[in-house]
CSV table of C-alpha atoms and ligand atoms in Angstrom, one decimal:
chain,number,residue,atom,x,y,z
A,164,MET,CA,40.0,-52.1,13.0
A,165,TRP,CA,42.5,-53.0,10.2
A,166,THR,CA,42.7,-49.4,9.3
A,167,LEU,CA,43.7,-48.4,12.8
A,168,VAL,CA,46.3,-51.1,13.0
A,169,ILE,CA,47.9,-50.2,9.7
A,170,VAL,CA,47.6,-46.4,9.7
A,171,LEU,CA,48.3,-45.6,13.3
A,172,PRO,CA,52.0,-46.7,13.3
A,173,ALA,CA,52.6,-44.8,10.1
A,174,VAL,CA,51.2,-41.6,11.7
A,175,LEU,CA,53.3,-42.2,14.7
A,176,ALA,CA,56.4,-42.9,12.7
A,177,THR,CA,55.9,-39.7,10.7
A,178,GLY,CA,55.4,-37.7,13.9
A,179,TRP,CA,58.4,-39.3,15.5
A,180,ALA,CA,60.6,-38.5,12.5
A,181,GLN,CA,59.3,-35.0,12.4
A,182,SER,CA,59.9,-34.4,16.1
A,183,ALA,CA,63.5,-35.8,15.7
A,184,THR,CA,64.1,-33.3,12.9
A,185,TYR,CA,63.0,-30.4,14.9
A,186,ARG,CA,64.9,-31.3,18.1
A,187,PHE,CA,68.3,-29.9,18.9
A,188,PRO,CA,71.0,-32.7,19.2
A,189,ASP,CA,72.4,-33.4,22.6
A,190,GLY,CA,75.2,-30.9,23.5
A,191,PHE,CA,73.9,-28.3,21.0
A,192,PHE,CA,74.2,-24.9,22.8
A,193,LEU,CA,71.7,-22.1,22.6
A,194,GLY,CA,72.1,-18.5,23.6
A,195,ALA,CA,72.2,-14.8,22.8
A,196,SER,CA,74.7,-12.3,21.5
A,197,THR,CA,75.8,-8.7,22.0
A,198,SER,CA,78.9,-6.6,21.6
A,199,ALA,CA,80.8,-4.2,23.9
A,200,TYR,CA,80.3,-0.9,22.1
A,201,GLN,CA,76.7,-1.7,21.4
A,202,VAL,CA,75.7,-2.4,25.0
A,203,GLU,CA,78.3,-1.4,27.6
A,204,GLY,CA,78.3,2.4,27.7
A,205,ALA,CA,80.7,3.8,30.4
A,206,TRP,CA,82.7,4.8,27.4
A,207,ASN,CA,85.3,6.8,29.5
A,208,GLU,CA,84.8,5.3,32.9
A,209,ASP,CA,87.2,3.6,35.2
A,210,GLY,CA,90.2,4.1,33.0
A,211,LYS,CA,88.8,3.0,29.7
A,212,GLY,CA,90.5,4.5,26.6
A,213,GLU,CA,88.9,5.9,23.5
A,214,SER,CA,88.0,3.4,20.8
A,215,ILE,CA,87.7,4.0,17.1
A,216,GLN,CA,83.9,3.7,17.6
A,217,ASP,CA,83.9,6.4,20.4
A,218,ASN,CA,85.8,8.7,18.1
A,219,PHE,CA,83.7,8.0,15.1
A,220,PHE,CA,80.3,8.2,16.8
A,221,HIS,CA,81.3,11.5,18.5
A,222,ASN,CA,82.5,13.0,15.3
A,223,HIS,CA,80.3,11.6,12.6
A,224,PRO,CA,76.6,11.9,13.4
A,225,GLU,CA,75.9,12.0,9.7
A,226,TYR,CA,76.8,8.3,9.4
A,227,THR,CA,75.6,7.1,12.8
A,228,SER,CA,72.2,8.8,13.3
A,229,GLY,CA,73.5,11.0,16.1
A,230,ASP,CA,73.1,8.4,18.8
A,231,THR,CA,76.2,7.1,20.6
A,232,GLY,CA,77.4,4.2,22.7
A,233,ASP,CA,78.3,6.6,25.6
A,234,VAL,CA,75.7,4.9,27.8
A,235,ALA,CA,74.0,2.5,25.4
A,236,CYS,CA,72.3,-0.2,27.5
A,237,ASP,CA,74.6,0.6,30.4
A,238,SER,CA,75.6,-3.0,30.7
A,239,TYR,CA,78.8,-2.0,32.3
A,240,HIS,CA,76.6,-1.3,35.4
A,241,LYS,CA,73.7,-3.6,34.7
A,242,TYR,CA,75.4,-6.8,33.7
A,243,LYS,CA,73.7,-8.7,36.5
A,244,GLU,CA,70.3,-7.9,34.9
A,245,ASP,CA,71.6,-9.1,31.6
A,246,VAL,CA,72.6,-12.4,33.1
A,247,GLN,CA,69.2,-12.8,34.7
A,248,MET,CA,67.6,-12.1,31.3
A,249,LEU,CA,69.8,-14.8,29.7
A,250,LYS,CA,68.7,-17.2,32.5
A,251,ASP,CA,65.1,-16.3,31.9
A,252,ILE,CA,65.3,-17.3,28.2
A,253,ASN,CA,67.0,-20.6,29.2
A,254,ALA,CA,70.3,-19.6,27.5
A,255,ASP,CA,73.3,-22.0,27.8
A,256,VAL,CA,75.7,-19.4,26.3
A,257,TYR,CA,76.2,-15.7,26.2
A,258,ARG,CA,78.3,-14.3,23.3
A,259,PHE,CA,79.7,-10.9,24.2
A,260,SER,CA,82.8,-9.0,23.2
A,261,ILE,CA,85.6,-7.5,25.2
A,262,SER,CA,86.4,-3.8,24.6
A,263,TRP,CA,90.1,-3.6,23.7
A,264,PRO,CA,90.6,-0.1,25.1
A,265,ARG,CA,88.8,-1.1,28.3
A,266,ILE,CA,91.7,-3.5,28.9
A,267,LEU,CA,94.5,-1.5,27.2
A,268,PRO,CA,93.5,2.2,27.1
A,269,THR,CA,96.5,3.2,25.0
A,270,GLY,CA,96.6,0.0,23.0
A,271,ASP,CA,100.0,-0.7,24.5
A,272,LEU,CA,101.2,-2.6,27.6
A,273,ASP,CA,102.2,0.6,29.4
A,274,VAL,CA,98.7,0.7,31.0
A,275,ILE,CA,96.8,-2.4,31.8
A,276,ASN,CA,93.4,-1.3,33.2
A,277,GLN,CA,92.6,-3.5,36.2
A,278,ALA,CA,89.1,-2.1,36.4
A,279,GLY,CA,88.4,-3.4,32.9
A,280,ILE,CA,89.7,-6.8,33.8
A,281,ASP,CA,87.6,-6.8,37.0
A,282,TYR,CA,84.5,-5.9,34.9
A,283,TYR,CA,84.9,-8.9,32.6
A,284,ASN,CA,85.8,-11.2,35.5
A,285,ASN,CA,82.6,-10.2,37.3
A,286,LEU,CA,80.5,-10.7,34.1
A,287,ILE,CA,82.1,-14.1,33.5
A,288,ASN,CA,81.7,-15.2,37.1
A,289,GLU,CA,78.1,-14.1,37.2
A,290,LEU,CA,77.4,-16.1,34.0
A,291,LEU,CA,79.0,-19.2,35.3
A,292,ALA,CA,77.2,-18.9,38.6
A,293,ASN,CA,74.0,-19.0,36.6
A,294,GLY,CA,75.1,-22.0,34.5
A,295,ILE,CA,75.8,-19.9,31.3
A,296,GLN,CA,79.0,-20.4,29.3
A,297,PRO,CA,80.8,-17.3,28.0
A,298,LEU,CA,81.6,-17.1,24.2
A,299,VAL,CA,83.9,-14.2,23.8
A,300,THR,CA,84.5,-12.1,20.7
A,301,ILE,CA,87.9,-10.6,20.9
A,302,TYR,CA,87.4,-8.0,18.2
A,303,HIS,CA,83.9,-6.6,17.6
A,304,TRP,CA,85.2,-3.5,15.9
A,305,ASP,CA,86.6,-1.3,18.8
A,306,MET,CA,90.3,-0.8,18.3
A,307,PRO,CA,92.0,1.7,20.7
A,308,GLN,CA,91.9,5.1,18.8
A,309,SER,CA,95.6,5.5,19.7
A,310,LEU,CA,96.4,2.5,17.4
A,311,GLN,CA,94.3,3.9,14.7
A,312,TYR,CA,96.5,7.0,14.8
A,313,LEU,CA,99.3,4.6,13.9
A,314,GLY,CA,97.3,3.4,10.9
A,315,GLY,CA,95.0,0.8,12.3
A,316,TRP,CA,94.6,-2.6,10.6
A,317,PRO,CA,96.4,-1.7,7.3
A,318,ASN,CA,99.6,-1.3,9.4
A,319,GLU,CA,100.8,-4.9,10.0
A,320,LEU,CA,102.8,-3.8,13.1
A,321,ILE,CA,99.4,-3.5,14.8
A,322,VAL,CA,99.2,-7.3,14.8
A,323,ASP,CA,101.8,-7.4,17.6
A,324,TYR,CA,99.7,-5.1,19.7
A,325,PHE,CA,96.6,-7.3,19.2
A,326,VAL,CA,98.5,-10.5,20.1
A,327,GLU,CA,99.7,-8.8,23.4
A,328,HIS,CA,96.1,-7.9,24.1
A,329,ALA,CA,94.9,-11.4,23.4
A,330,ARG,CA,97.5,-12.8,25.7
A,331,ILE,CA,96.1,-10.7,28.6
A,332,LEU,CA,92.6,-12.1,27.8
A,333,PHE,CA,93.8,-15.8,27.7
A,334,GLU,CA,95.8,-15.2,30.9
A,335,ASN,CA,93.0,-13.6,32.9
A,336,PHE,CA,89.9,-15.2,31.5
A,337,GLY,CA,91.0,-18.4,29.8
A,338,ASP,CA,90.5,-20.6,32.9
A,339,ARG,CA,86.8,-19.9,32.5
A,340,VAL,CA,86.2,-18.9,28.9
A,341,LYS,CA,86.3,-21.9,26.6
A,342,TRP,CA,85.0,-20.4,23.4
A,343,TRP,CA,86.8,-17.5,21.6
A,344,THR,CA,86.2,-15.9,18.2
A,345,THR,CA,89.0,-13.6,17.1
A,346,PHE,CA,87.2,-11.3,14.8
A,347,ASN,CA,83.5,-10.5,14.1
A,348,GLU,CA,82.5,-10.1,10.4
A,349,PRO,CA,85.7,-9.0,8.7
A,350,ALA,CA,83.7,-8.3,5.5
A,351,VAL,CA,81.9,-5.6,7.3
A,352,PHE,CA,84.4,-3.9,9.6
A,353,LEU,CA,87.2,-3.9,7.0
A,354,ARG,CA,85.0,-1.6,5.0
A,355,GLY,CA,86.1,1.0,7.6
A,356,TYR,CA,89.3,1.1,5.5
A,357,ALA,CA,87.4,1.4,2.2
A,358,SER,CA,84.8,4.1,2.9
A,359,ALA,CA,84.1,7.2,5.0
A,360,ASN,CA,80.9,6.0,6.6
A,361,ILE,CA,82.1,3.1,8.8
A,362,ALA,CA,84.6,3.5,11.6
A,363,PRO,CA,87.4,4.4,11.3
A,364,GLY,CA,86.3,6.0,8.1
A,365,GLN,CA,89.5,5.6,6.1
A,366,ASN,CA,88.3,6.2,2.6
A,367,ALA,CA,90.9,4.0,0.7
A,368,SER,CA,88.6,1.8,-1.3
A,369,GLY,CA,90.1,-1.3,-2.9
A,370,ILE,CA,93.5,-0.7,-1.3
A,371,GLY,CA,93.1,0.0,2.5
A,372,ASP,CA,90.6,-2.8,2.9
A,373,TYR,CA,92.9,-5.3,1.2
A,374,LEU,CA,95.9,-4.3,3.3
A,375,ALA,CA,93.8,-4.5,6.4
A,376,THR,CA,92.5,-8.0,5.3
A,377,HIS,CA,96.1,-9.2,5.0
A,378,ALA,CA,97.0,-8.0,8.5
A,379,MET,CA,93.7,-9.3,10.0
A,380,LEU,CA,94.4,-12.8,8.7
A,381,LYS,CA,97.9,-12.7,10.2
A,382,ALA,CA,96.5,-11.5,13.5
A,383,HIS,CA,93.9,-14.2,13.5
A,384,ALA,CA,96.5,-16.9,12.9
A,385,ARG,CA,98.9,-15.5,15.5
A,386,LEU,CA,96.1,-15.7,18.1
A,387,TRP,CA,95.1,-19.2,17.2
A,388,HIS,CA,98.8,-20.4,17.4
A,389,LEU,CA,99.3,-18.5,20.6
A,390,TYR,CA,96.4,-20.3,22.1
A,391,ASP,CA,97.3,-23.6,20.6
A,392,GLU,CA,100.9,-23.5,21.8
A,393,GLN,CA,100.6,-21.9,25.2
A,394,TYR,CA,97.0,-22.2,26.5
A,395,ARG,CA,95.2,-25.1,24.9
A,396,ALA,CA,96.8,-27.8,27.1
A,397,THR,CA,95.7,-26.2,30.3
A,398,GLN,CA,92.6,-24.3,29.2
A,399,ASN,CA,91.2,-26.7,26.7
A,400,GLY,CA,89.1,-24.2,24.8
A,401,SER,CA,88.4,-23.5,21.1
A,402,VAL,CA,89.3,-20.5,18.9
A,403,GLY,CA,87.5,-19.6,15.7
A,404,ILE,CA,86.4,-16.5,13.7
A,405,THR,CA,83.0,-15.2,12.7
A,406,PHE,CA,81.9,-14.4,9.1
A,407,SER,CA,78.7,-12.8,7.8
A,408,PHE,CA,77.2,-15.0,5.1
A,409,GLY,CA,74.2,-15.5,2.8
A,410,LEU,CA,74.7,-15.4,-1.0
A,411,GLU,CA,72.7,-17.2,-3.7
A,412,PRO,CA,72.3,-16.8,-7.5
A,413,LEU,CA,69.4,-14.7,-8.7
A,414,THR,CA,68.3,-17.3,-11.3
A,415,ASN,CA,69.3,-20.8,-12.2
A,416,SER,CA,71.4,-19.7,-15.2
A,417,THR,CA,75.0,-20.8,-15.3
A,418,GLU,CA,76.1,-17.1,-15.3
A,419,ASP,CA,74.3,-16.4,-12.1
A,420,ALA,CA,75.6,-19.6,-10.5
A,421,GLU,CA,79.2,-18.4,-11.4
A,422,ALA,CA,78.4,-14.9,-10.1
A,423,ALA,CA,77.2,-16.3,-6.8
A,424,GLU,CA,80.3,-18.4,-6.5
A,425,ARG,CA,82.5,-15.4,-7.1
A,426,ALA,CA,80.5,-13.4,-4.6
A,427,ARG,CA,81.0,-16.1,-2.0
A,428,GLN,CA,84.7,-16.1,-2.6
A,429,PHE,CA,85.0,-12.3,-2.4
A,430,ASP,CA,82.7,-12.0,0.6
A,431,MET,CA,83.7,-15.0,2.7
A,432,GLY,CA,86.4,-17.0,0.9
A,433,ILE,CA,88.8,-14.1,0.9
A,434,TYR,CA,88.9,-14.5,4.7
A,435,ALA,CA,87.9,-18.1,5.2
A,436,HIS,CA,89.8,-19.9,2.4
A,437,PRO,CA,93.3,-19.0,3.8
A,438,ILE,CA,92.2,-20.5,7.1
A,439,TYR,CA,89.8,-23.4,6.4
A,440,SER,CA,90.6,-24.7,2.8
A,441,ALA,CA,92.9,-27.7,2.3
A,442,GLU,CA,95.3,-25.6,0.1
A,443,GLY,CA,95.2,-22.3,2.1
A,444,ASP,CA,95.9,-18.8,0.7
A,445,TYR,CA,93.4,-16.4,-1.0
A,446,PRO,CA,90.9,-18.1,-3.4
A,447,THR,CA,92.2,-18.3,-6.9
A,448,VAL,CA,89.3,-16.2,-8.4
A,449,VAL,CA,90.0,-13.4,-5.9
A,450,ARG,CA,93.8,-13.5,-6.5
A,451,GLU,CA,93.4,-13.5,-10.3
A,452,ARG,CA,90.8,-10.7,-10.6
A,453,VAL,CA,92.4,-8.3,-8.2
A,454,ASP,CA,95.9,-8.9,-9.8
A,455,ALA,CA,94.4,-8.4,-13.3
A,456,ASN,CA,92.6,-5.2,-12.4
A,457,SER,CA,95.6,-3.8,-10.5
A,458,ALA,CA,97.8,-4.4,-13.6
A,459,ALA,CA,95.2,-2.9,-15.9
A,460,GLU,CA,95.2,0.2,-13.6
A,461,GLY,CA,98.9,0.5,-14.3
A,462,ARG,CA,100.0,-0.4,-10.7
A,463,PRO,CA,103.4,-2.0,-10.1
A,464,ARG,CA,101.9,-4.4,-7.6
A,465,SER,CA,98.6,-6.0,-6.8
A,466,ARG,CA,96.3,-4.1,-4.4
A,467,LEU,CA,95.9,-7.4,-2.6
A,468,PRO,CA,99.2,-8.3,-1.0
A,469,SER,CA,100.6,-11.9,-1.2
A,470,PHE,CA,101.5,-14.3,1.5
A,471,THR,CA,104.8,-16.2,1.5
A,472,GLN,CA,104.5,-20.0,1.3
A,473,GLU,CA,105.5,-20.1,5.0
A,474,GLU,CA,102.7,-17.7,5.8
A,475,VAL,CA,100.2,-19.7,3.8
A,476,GLN,CA,101.1,-22.8,5.9
A,477,TYR,CA,101.0,-20.8,9.1
A,478,ILE,CA,97.4,-19.5,8.5
A,479,ARG,CA,96.1,-22.7,7.0
A,480,GLY,CA,94.2,-24.7,9.6
A,481,SER,CA,94.4,-21.9,12.3
A,482,ALA,CA,90.9,-22.4,13.7
A,483,ASP,CA,88.8,-24.9,15.7
A,484,PHE,CA,85.4,-23.9,14.4
A,485,ILE,CA,83.6,-21.6,11.9
A,486,GLY,CA,81.4,-18.8,13.3
A,487,VAL,CA,78.6,-17.6,11.0
A,488,ASN,CA,76.3,-14.6,11.2
A,489,HIS,CA,73.2,-14.8,9.0
A,490,TYR,CA,70.4,-12.3,8.7
A,491,GLN,CA,69.2,-12.5,5.1
A,492,THR,CA,70.3,-13.8,1.7
A,493,ASP,CA,71.6,-11.6,-1.1
A,494,TYR,CA,70.6,-12.8,-4.5
A,495,VAL,CA,73.3,-11.9,-7.1
A,496,THR,CA,73.9,-11.7,-10.8
A,497,SER,CA,77.0,-11.0,-12.9
A,498,GLY,CA,78.0,-7.4,-13.7
A,499,VAL,CA,80.5,-4.7,-12.9
A,500,THR,CA,79.4,-2.1,-10.3
A,501,GLY,CA,81.0,0.0,-7.6
A,502,ILE,CA,83.7,2.7,-7.7
A,503,SER,CA,87.2,2.0,-9.1
A,504,PRO,CA,89.1,0.6,-7.4
A,505,SER,CA,86.9,-1.4,-5.0
A,506,LYS,CA,86.3,-4.9,-3.8
A,507,THR,CA,82.8,-4.8,-5.3
A,508,ARG,CA,84.1,-3.9,-8.7
A,509,ASP,CA,86.9,-6.5,-8.5
A,510,SER,CA,84.2,-9.2,-7.8
A,511,GLY,CA,82.2,-8.5,-10.9
A,512,VAL,CA,79.0,-9.2,-9.0
A,513,ILE,CA,75.8,-7.2,-8.6
A,514,THR,CA,73.5,-7.8,-5.7
A,515,SER,CA,70.1,-7.7,-7.2
A,516,VAL,CA,67.8,-8.2,-4.2
A,517,SER,CA,68.1,-9.1,-0.5
A,518,ARG,CA,65.5,-11.4,0.9
A,519,ILE,CA,64.7,-12.7,4.4
A,520,ASP,CA,64.6,-16.3,3.3
A,521,SER,CA,65.3,-19.3,5.6
A,522,SER,CA,65.8,-21.6,2.6
A,523,GLY,CA,68.7,-19.4,1.6
A,524,PHE,CA,70.1,-19.8,5.1
A,525,ARG,CA,69.9,-23.6,4.8
A,526,ARG,CA,71.6,-23.6,1.4
A,527,SER,CA,74.3,-21.2,2.7
A,528,LEU,CA,75.0,-23.6,5.6
A,529,ASN,CA,75.3,-26.5,3.2
A,530,TRP,CA,77.7,-24.5,1.0
A,531,ILE,CA,79.9,-23.7,4.0
A,532,ALA,CA,79.9,-27.3,5.2
A,533,ASN,CA,80.9,-28.5,1.7
A,534,GLU,CA,83.5,-25.8,1.1
A,535,TYR,CA,85.3,-26.2,4.5
A,536,PRO,CA,84.7,-29.8,5.6
A,537,GLY,CA,85.7,-31.0,9.0
A,538,TYR,CA,85.0,-27.9,11.0
A,539,PRO,CA,82.1,-27.5,13.4
A,540,ILE,CA,80.0,-24.4,12.8
A,541,ILE,CA,78.5,-22.0,15.3
A,542,ILE,CA,75.7,-19.6,14.3
A,543,THR,CA,77.0,-16.6,16.2
A,544,GLU,CA,74.3,-14.2,15.1
A,545,ASN,CA,70.8,-14.4,13.5
A,546,GLY,CA,67.9,-12.1,14.0
A,547,LEU,CA,65.4,-9.5,12.7
A,548,LYS,CA,65.2,-5.8,13.1
A,549,ASP,CA,62.0,-3.9,13.5
A,550,LEU,CA,61.0,-0.5,14.8
A,551,GLY,CA,60.0,-1.7,18.3
A,552,GLY,CA,57.1,-3.0,20.3
A,553,ARG,CA,56.7,-5.9,22.7
A,554,ASN,CA,54.2,-7.9,20.6
A,555,ASP,CA,56.9,-8.8,18.1
A,556,VAL,CA,55.1,-11.6,16.3
A,557,THR,CA,57.2,-11.0,13.2
A,558,ARG,CA,60.3,-11.7,15.1
A,559,ILE,CA,58.8,-14.9,16.6
A,560,ASN,CA,58.0,-16.1,13.1
A,561,TYR,CA,61.5,-15.2,11.9
A,562,PHE,CA,63.1,-17.2,14.6
A,563,ALA,CA,60.7,-20.1,14.2
A,564,ASP,CA,61.4,-20.1,10.4
A,565,PHE,CA,65.2,-19.8,10.7
A,566,LEU,CA,65.5,-22.3,13.6
A,567,GLY,CA,63.5,-24.7,11.6
A,568,ALA,CA,65.8,-24.3,8.6
A,569,LEU,CA,68.8,-24.6,10.9
A,570,LEU,CA,67.5,-27.9,12.3
A,571,GLU,CA,66.8,-29.2,8.9
A,572,ALA,CA,70.4,-28.4,7.9
A,573,VAL,CA,71.7,-30.2,10.9
A,574,ASN,CA,69.3,-33.2,11.2
A,575,LEU,CA,68.5,-33.8,7.5
A,576,ASP,CA,71.5,-32.5,5.6
A,577,GLY,CA,74.2,-33.3,8.2
A,578,VAL,CA,75.6,-29.8,8.5
A,579,PRO,CA,77.8,-29.9,11.6
A,580,VAL,CA,76.3,-26.9,13.5
A,581,ILE,CA,77.0,-27.2,17.2
A,582,GLY,CA,75.5,-24.0,18.6
A,583,TYR,CA,73.4,-20.9,18.0
A,584,THR,CA,73.4,-17.5,19.7
A,585,LEU,CA,70.6,-15.1,18.4
A,586,TRP,CA,71.1,-11.4,17.8
A,587,SER,CA,70.3,-9.8,20.1
A,588,LEU,CA,69.7,-10.4,23.8
A,589,MET,CA,68.3,-6.8,24.0
A,590,ASP,CA,67.8,-3.7,21.8
A,591,VAL,CA,71.3,-2.2,21.3
A,592,LEU,CA,73.0,0.6,19.6
A,593,GLU,CA,72.9,-0.3,15.9
A,594,TRP,CA,75.9,1.0,13.9
A,595,ASP,CA,74.2,3.0,11.2
A,596,SER,CA,70.8,3.6,12.7
A,597,GLY,CA,71.4,4.2,16.4
A,598,PHE,CA,68.6,3.2,18.8
A,599,THR,CA,65.8,3.2,16.1
A,600,ALA,CA,66.6,-0.3,14.7
A,601,LYS,CA,65.5,-2.9,17.3
A,602,PHE,CA,66.9,-6.4,17.3
A,603,GLY,CA,66.3,-7.4,20.9
A,604,VAL,CA,64.2,-10.1,22.5
A,605,TYR,CA,64.2,-7.7,25.4
A,606,GLU,CA,63.2,-4.1,25.0
A,607,VAL,CA,65.4,-1.4,26.4
A,608,ASP,CA,64.0,2.0,27.4
A,609,PHE,CA,66.8,4.3,26.1
A,610,SER,CA,65.0,7.3,27.5
A,611,SER,CA,65.1,6.1,31.0
A,612,PRO,CA,68.2,6.6,33.1
A,613,ASN,CA,67.7,3.0,34.3
A,614,ARG,CA,67.7,1.7,30.8
A,615,THR,CA,64.8,-0.5,31.9
A,616,ARG,CA,64.7,-3.9,30.2
A,617,THR,CA,61.3,-5.5,29.5
A,618,PRO,CA,60.8,-8.9,27.8
A,619,LYS,CA,59.1,-8.9,24.4
A,620,ASP,CA,56.8,-11.8,23.3
A,621,SER,CA,59.8,-13.2,21.4
A,622,ALA,CA,61.6,-13.7,24.8
A,623,ALA,CA,58.9,-16.0,25.9
A,624,PHE,CA,59.0,-17.9,22.5
A,625,ILE,CA,62.8,-18.3,22.8
A,626,ALA,CA,62.5,-19.4,26.4
A,627,GLU,CA,60.2,-22.1,25.3
A,628,VAL,CA,62.4,-23.3,22.4
A,629,TYR,CA,65.6,-23.2,24.5
A,630,GLY,CA,63.9,-24.8,27.5
A,631,SER,CA,62.3,-27.6,25.5
A,632,ARG,CA,65.3,-27.9,23.1
A,633,GLN,CA,63.0,-28.2,20.2
A,634,LEU,CA,60.8,-26.2,17.8
A,635,PRO,CA,57.2,-26.1,19.0
A,636,GLU,CA,55.0,-28.3,16.9
A,637,GLN,CA,52.9,-25.5,15.4
A,638,TYR,CA,56.0,-24.0,13.8
A,639,ARG,CA,57.2,-27.1,12.0
A,640,LEU,CA,57.0,-27.3,8.3
B,123,NOJ,C1,76.2,-8.0,12.7
B,123,NOJ,C2,77.0,-7.3,13.7
B,123,NOJ,O1,78.0,-8.2,14.2
B,123,NOJ,C3,76.3,-6.6,14.8
B,123,NOJ,O2,77.1,-5.8,15.5
B,123,NOJ,C4,75.1,-5.9,14.2
B,123,NOJ,O3,74.4,-5.2,15.2
B,123,NOJ,C5,74.2,-6.9,13.5
B,123,NOJ,N1,74.9,-7.4,12.4
B,123,NOJ,C6,72.9,-6.3,13.0
B,123,NOJ,O4,73.1,-5.4,12.0
């Protein structure tokens, strides 16, 4: 009898603490993510202009596997099905992107494509009618090709065109869209100015990517200030930016710890430090290393441009939240690799191994929260690719593992994550591997003209997690 009286409360208390850890806090939003080029199709319908992705996929099958986004999941015509799928997994939020040339086919204000505005209005209205909030990515890598002909992101004058585009979005959709991210994964798309194999394929390594970085940061800050000054009071939303992140030292040596810190500053800090740090501007380690290498190469100026003090102040603090995409952790060590010049070589870091490792995810979240305190974090992407199949138990285990780590970061470590949108709602066109790499919780039959969607086992798992707002007991650590 005594045993019962003493032990039972302890068991209950442990169980209670456990279930509190693995429950999403009130107000935490859960959803799924896609991007325009990867799902919409209708690449030249209803007045849409050509994007750098259309151009690249049509002309470079050697880098894109030969598949294209011409039809993709046909979401331009099937968006109502997409919304139903979101509803079926109990999503609160849908993160999608707006195709810039669907709104501005020439990139300029000479043509504003009403059919494009109508499409996104319909999608947004359908979401809201089903109780799902839109979270809009403004740039998920599809600049109008006409602006690329003018140089693309390395040309700072493009920033004005981007601001004009964003103004159209805030004007037309801001009454209903309360969450905006300006750019998706700068570390990835800016490689399109450093190598031939990512759109727009401008092979100017260590130069074009830094010029584009500089303009991208100015563009981001302009959008945030535009929203803050002209739309926030009436629309009351939030504007952030999304980074890819997951870097840890290979061993616990001091050298590897320093290499990991350098890697984080070159991979995320170069974009995030100017916006989220107390002092602003590029991280010192990035500034010093690129300047030193540029001088050693005999250049009259650094390959990484400098901000004026006024620009540093303008960019500093220009965000309401931090968006984070995480798939895996790269474990790094010190060493010089990569062509000269290149961002990789400037960093002095070698990625030794990449691991799917939820403890790396938790540590990465803690690093972000410590590095940029005071900003809420949204996990804008997280997911696993496979080769297909509806019995995707590996994906279920992945989500269980990573959602567990996320909840531990939130409820045990105090990391201020406020939302999570998995990648991806459905199988989509993957940038380097076409339709063969599957990330969806819904399968899409790309050989059928209907692009038939079918739930995988992971869709049922996610529906349970999102519906109950906790991780089912059997998946807890
Ligand atoms: C991140 C990108 O934002 C997304 O477009 C891509 O499909 C996923 N990673 C998977 O590679």
